[in-house]
RNA sequence: GGGUUGGUAGUCUAGUCCGGUUAUGACACCUCCUUGACAUGGAGGAGGCCGGCAGUUCAAAUCUGCCCCAACCCA
């Protein structure tokens, strides 16, 4: 039985350890009913550092969902993954060991990555267990593991066989620091200081000079055309001629195109291989030359003549200086502008023509939009993000990366005819660098020489397969079909994630799983907002406002953090506020203390359910109100309305159960009260369990686990979610009785009396029959008289008229103002059911007469809701 | 630059889709109260031009337009 004060420092780690040791949340190995199995697909966090408070926040919301459905529905599949196969993890290893991947042999570097990641993964595990997440720790995966490599390569081969992947030499976004192609989603804008250079070009045909403006003079050798806007009258005579490039001397055509921004600089712009995405479009549309001046590591090529070998940055300075010497630099001014950088390393990206693998997506935009529509979105409005992303797609998905660590493409090429040779599905995973291709000779040309593909998959190509990884998707060679080890969890019930990754992670997962299985992988998606600091500002290392999970956990119970996290409306950002955690602490304490009182008022052995007619009116009232609350909380949790579920349950428990019923029950000593207390309290523990996972478990074991059926004997989290009892109850009478008690409390408070002070005589004008003993008991009333039907002995004075605007408004329109004016001045007359005012007559249903009650008799006159109470008390 | 979402007492928040006249609750603040768990509790009080401007309407926190601020997504 609970005693003393609750000690979360001891209880929380105890239960966390026990949940893990006893595998409380293990998903069964044996077949599970697909109708009750509930599966969550958590996006595996990237192993690139420590977990931050945002991870904790999102995880708690997932866990509330998991715990609720475990109690409400049945078995819950709640796995955990570590995403450790991407550039982020490689860069972590480089940072941690102070090395560069280029300096190591591929296998050796991969081994180093694994070692660094292992330490961080152990820390992830510890932290996640430390917030009491009900993850099944038997179901964890690493995105670099052989099993996942197999799934990932199977996915590649399946899409290839479906004709949805192609290899092409084309302009691609390139990070010169990481020396790999990257996709559009991996870039971000960075506002950087730069210079605008006005450079003098010459028209070859006329030797007439003109000015172009550029931030990238080092691309002069890469210039392949000059553009003016078709509407640009001042420059239109240039079109059709050629321009001679200063310093480099080559000539390029001058063309017209609408993409030119006439307002920037001179309105004449140079097009290079490639400065930006515009250049790529011009290259494609106008069939321009390729003049590659910058190589994979951002050094100048032979095209740059004497600048060959210089880093692009050095070349820029050198070229600017030489332009100046040649009197070709008209102006140079400092500006600040947005530069496209690689989000992982902050390096400005280049556009290089390289051979890469792509997944075709543009042709199925409408289908993928429909796939998104088929999911239920919490909140609904987040679907718009998905929609705009899909509608705005401009590139197929580039999935090859020129990195050391990652999952290799299961592909070889014929050395003679370049035919693509894919691995056999049953042989996966393979590494073409060390494994042989599945054929001895090229089926096309018979050559026996093969070149292995050196590239690895984009990390998202793998992390977009988590539903399939979790479901145990595989290729059955004998049956020649894809199979699933746990078909009952696919499609998965919910996919939680932050709103920042809807566009790439969620989108890619939806489309890949959809292509493999023909089904949308999620029934619903739940989008959480971002965690902000206490001033509602985004947390960032540079601002120094980052909240460290460890610091919070040291100061507050985990349940308090869980309470705080559940205070958000789904999709909204949530500021970190200590008072939110303090409120959580208060609720934990209240729950603990109330439990102690329940224990002492209704000690062991707990009475069996009495016949319904033995329950007193107040008992039936409480249990009926609780039924109502159960329905509300259940609906709110189903709709992921965490904040409403939390606040509603909290105020019902605190106000109705503790302040109202518990106080009344103190005066009772019968079995009906004991049964009611126990029944309600046991139900409260269950209702709070998804939220306050630890304290409810502690109390459950103190009070109920021993006598519980089945799994509930092990954990409240394995108990069944409560359903309404459906008792008949006088809910109006109970509400009136509570109003009477409230009025009497207020009376005592106003008269500075202690709440347990005796009251001599109380008269109640409301139907509180059946609740008399409860009122006298809790309020210490010596003589209570109830007048269920009689009018109170008061004079009523008309104090005003309330209009029913819903009918009066539309009916009288502009006259409403006049009517209101007359009413305010008292210029009206009540005539039976009618009201004469301002030349109109309102009928009975169009207004209500407001009456003030005046009591002239002895004692104090109290009003609450529709209840009138008269107190006569000798001091 | 474009799009999305949000802006409600000192702070956080409900209500906004579907307009109806004392705008919800919590924290903090003020006053009072030791009551069979909890004073880390209980009863009460004060605190708001619902981001700004304009419009629609008898009536706007709610609908429309423009503007300002913030976050996110995309250029």
PDB file of C-alpha atoms (C1' of nucleotides) in Angstrom, chain A residues 184 189 381 385 388-389 536 538 577 579 586 589-590 593-594 596-597 644 654 663 666 746 749 754-756 805 809-810 813-814, chain B residues 3-6 11-15 20-21 26-27 32-38 40-44 58 71-75:
ATOM      1  CA  UNK A 184      17.794  18.505 -53.678  1.00  0.00           C
ATOM      2  CA  UNK A 189      20.080  28.135 -48.169  1.00  0.00           C
ATOM      3  CA  UNK A 381      -3.859  20.421 -42.235  1.00  0.00           C
ATOM      4  CA  UNK A 385       2.589  20.118 -46.924  1.00  0.00           C
ATOM      5  CA  UNK A 388       2.576  20.994 -52.213  1.00  0.00           C
ATOM      6  CA  UNK A 389       5.742  18.955 -52.088  1.00  0.00           C
ATOM      7  CA  UNK A 536       9.166  30.437 -28.175  1.00  0.00           C
ATOM      8  CA  UNK A 538      13.779  27.635 -32.050  1.00  0.00           C
ATOM      9  CA  UNK A 577       8.518  25.542 -19.961  1.00  0.00           C
ATOM     10  CA  UNK A 579       6.187  25.359 -15.086  1.00  0.00           C
ATOM     11  CA  UNK A 586       1.900  18.421  -8.796  1.00  0.00           C
ATOM     12  CA  UNK A 589       1.815  14.113  -6.076  1.00  0.00           C
ATOM     13  CA  UNK A 590      -1.942  14.587  -6.056  1.00  0.00           C
ATOM     14  CA  UNK A 593      -1.815  11.353  -2.032  1.00  0.00           C
ATOM     15  CA  UNK A 594      -5.331  10.615  -3.231  1.00  0.00           C
ATOM     16  CA  UNK A 596      -3.175   6.949   0.031  1.00  0.00           C
ATOM     17  CA  UNK A 597      -6.560   8.291   1.110  1.00  0.00           C
ATOM     18  CA  UNK A 644      -7.452  17.882 -24.346  1.00  0.00           C
ATOM     19  CA  UNK A 654      -8.753  16.700  -9.322  1.00  0.00           C
ATOM     20  CA  UNK A 663     -14.404  14.784   0.572  1.00  0.00           C
ATOM     21  CA  UNK A 666     -14.688  10.721   4.160  1.00  0.00           C
ATOM     22  CA  UNK A 746     -18.090  29.604  -0.581  1.00  0.00           C
ATOM     23  CA  UNK A 749     -14.852  30.893   2.918  1.00  0.00           C
ATOM     24  CA  UNK A 754     -12.987  26.646   8.523  1.00  0.00           C
ATOM     25  CA  UNK A 755     -14.450  24.204   6.019  1.00  0.00           C
ATOM     26  CA  UNK A 756     -15.277  21.750   8.788  1.00  0.00           C
ATOM     27  CA  UNK A 805     -30.289  37.245 -31.088  1.00  0.00           C
ATOM     28  CA  UNK A 809     -31.290  39.607 -35.180  1.00  0.00           C
ATOM     29  CA  UNK A 810     -32.366  38.375 -38.602  1.00  0.00           C
ATOM     30  CA  UNK A 813     -32.140  43.779 -38.610  1.00  0.00           C
ATOM     31  CA  UNK A 814     -31.187  47.414 -38.174  1.00  0.00           C
TER      32      UNK A 814
ATOM     33  C1'   G B   3       3.367  28.697 -50.174  1.00  0.00           C
ATOM     34  C1'   U B   4       1.654  26.650 -45.438  1.00  0.00           C
ATOM     35  C1'   U B   5       0.581  27.340 -40.379  1.00  0.00           C
ATOM     36  C1'   G B   6       0.123  30.262 -36.198  1.00  0.00           C
ATOM     37  C1'   U B  11       3.069  33.280 -19.496  1.00  0.00           C
ATOM     38  C1'   C B  12       0.996  28.817 -21.892  1.00  0.00           C
ATOM     39  C1'   U B  13      -3.650  27.558 -23.905  1.00  0.00           C
ATOM     40  C1'   A B  14      -9.455  26.274 -25.391  1.00  0.00           C
ATOM     41  C1'   G B  15     -12.835  28.368 -28.637  1.00  0.00           C
ATOM     42  C1'   G B  20     -25.102  35.102 -31.693  1.00  0.00           C
ATOM     43  C1'   U B  21     -23.562  39.573 -27.022  1.00  0.00           C
ATOM     44  C1'   A B  26      -3.705  26.231 -16.148  1.00  0.00           C
ATOM     45  C1'   C B  27       0.744  28.848 -14.155  1.00  0.00           C
ATOM     46  C1'   C B  32      -9.054  34.271   3.138  1.00  0.00           C
ATOM     47  C1'   C B  33      -9.165  28.996   5.283  1.00  0.00           C
ATOM     48  C1'   U B  34      -4.855  23.872   9.062  1.00  0.00           C
ATOM     49  C1'   U B  35     -10.465  20.364   6.983  1.00  0.00           C
ATOM     50  C1'   G B  36      -9.576  12.099   8.473  1.00  0.00           C
ATOM     51  C1'   A B  37      -4.325  12.183   1.708  1.00  0.00           C
ATOM     52  C1'   C B  38      -2.101  16.602  -0.267  1.00  0.00           C
ATOM     53  C1'   U B  40       3.493  21.158  -3.054  1.00  0.00           C
ATOM     54  C1'   G B  41      -3.719  21.686  -0.322  1.00  0.00           C
ATOM     55  C1'   G B  42      -8.732  24.274  -0.385  1.00  0.00           C
ATOM     56  C1'   A B  43     -12.311  28.652  -1.296  1.00  0.00           C
ATOM     57  C1'   G B  44     -12.558  33.291  -3.652  1.00  0.00           C
ATOM     58  C1'   C B  58     -28.588  43.406 -37.045  1.00  0.00           C
ATOM     59  C1'   A B  71       7.970  29.193 -37.461  1.00  0.00           C
ATOM     60  C1'   C B  72       8.237  25.650 -41.248  1.00  0.00           C
ATOM     61  C1'   C B  73       8.407  24.180 -46.443  1.00  0.00           C
ATOM     62  C1'   C B  74       9.870  25.594 -51.360  1.00  0.00           C
ATOM     63  C1'   A B  75      12.587  29.066 -54.696  1.00  0.00           C
TER      64        A B  75
END
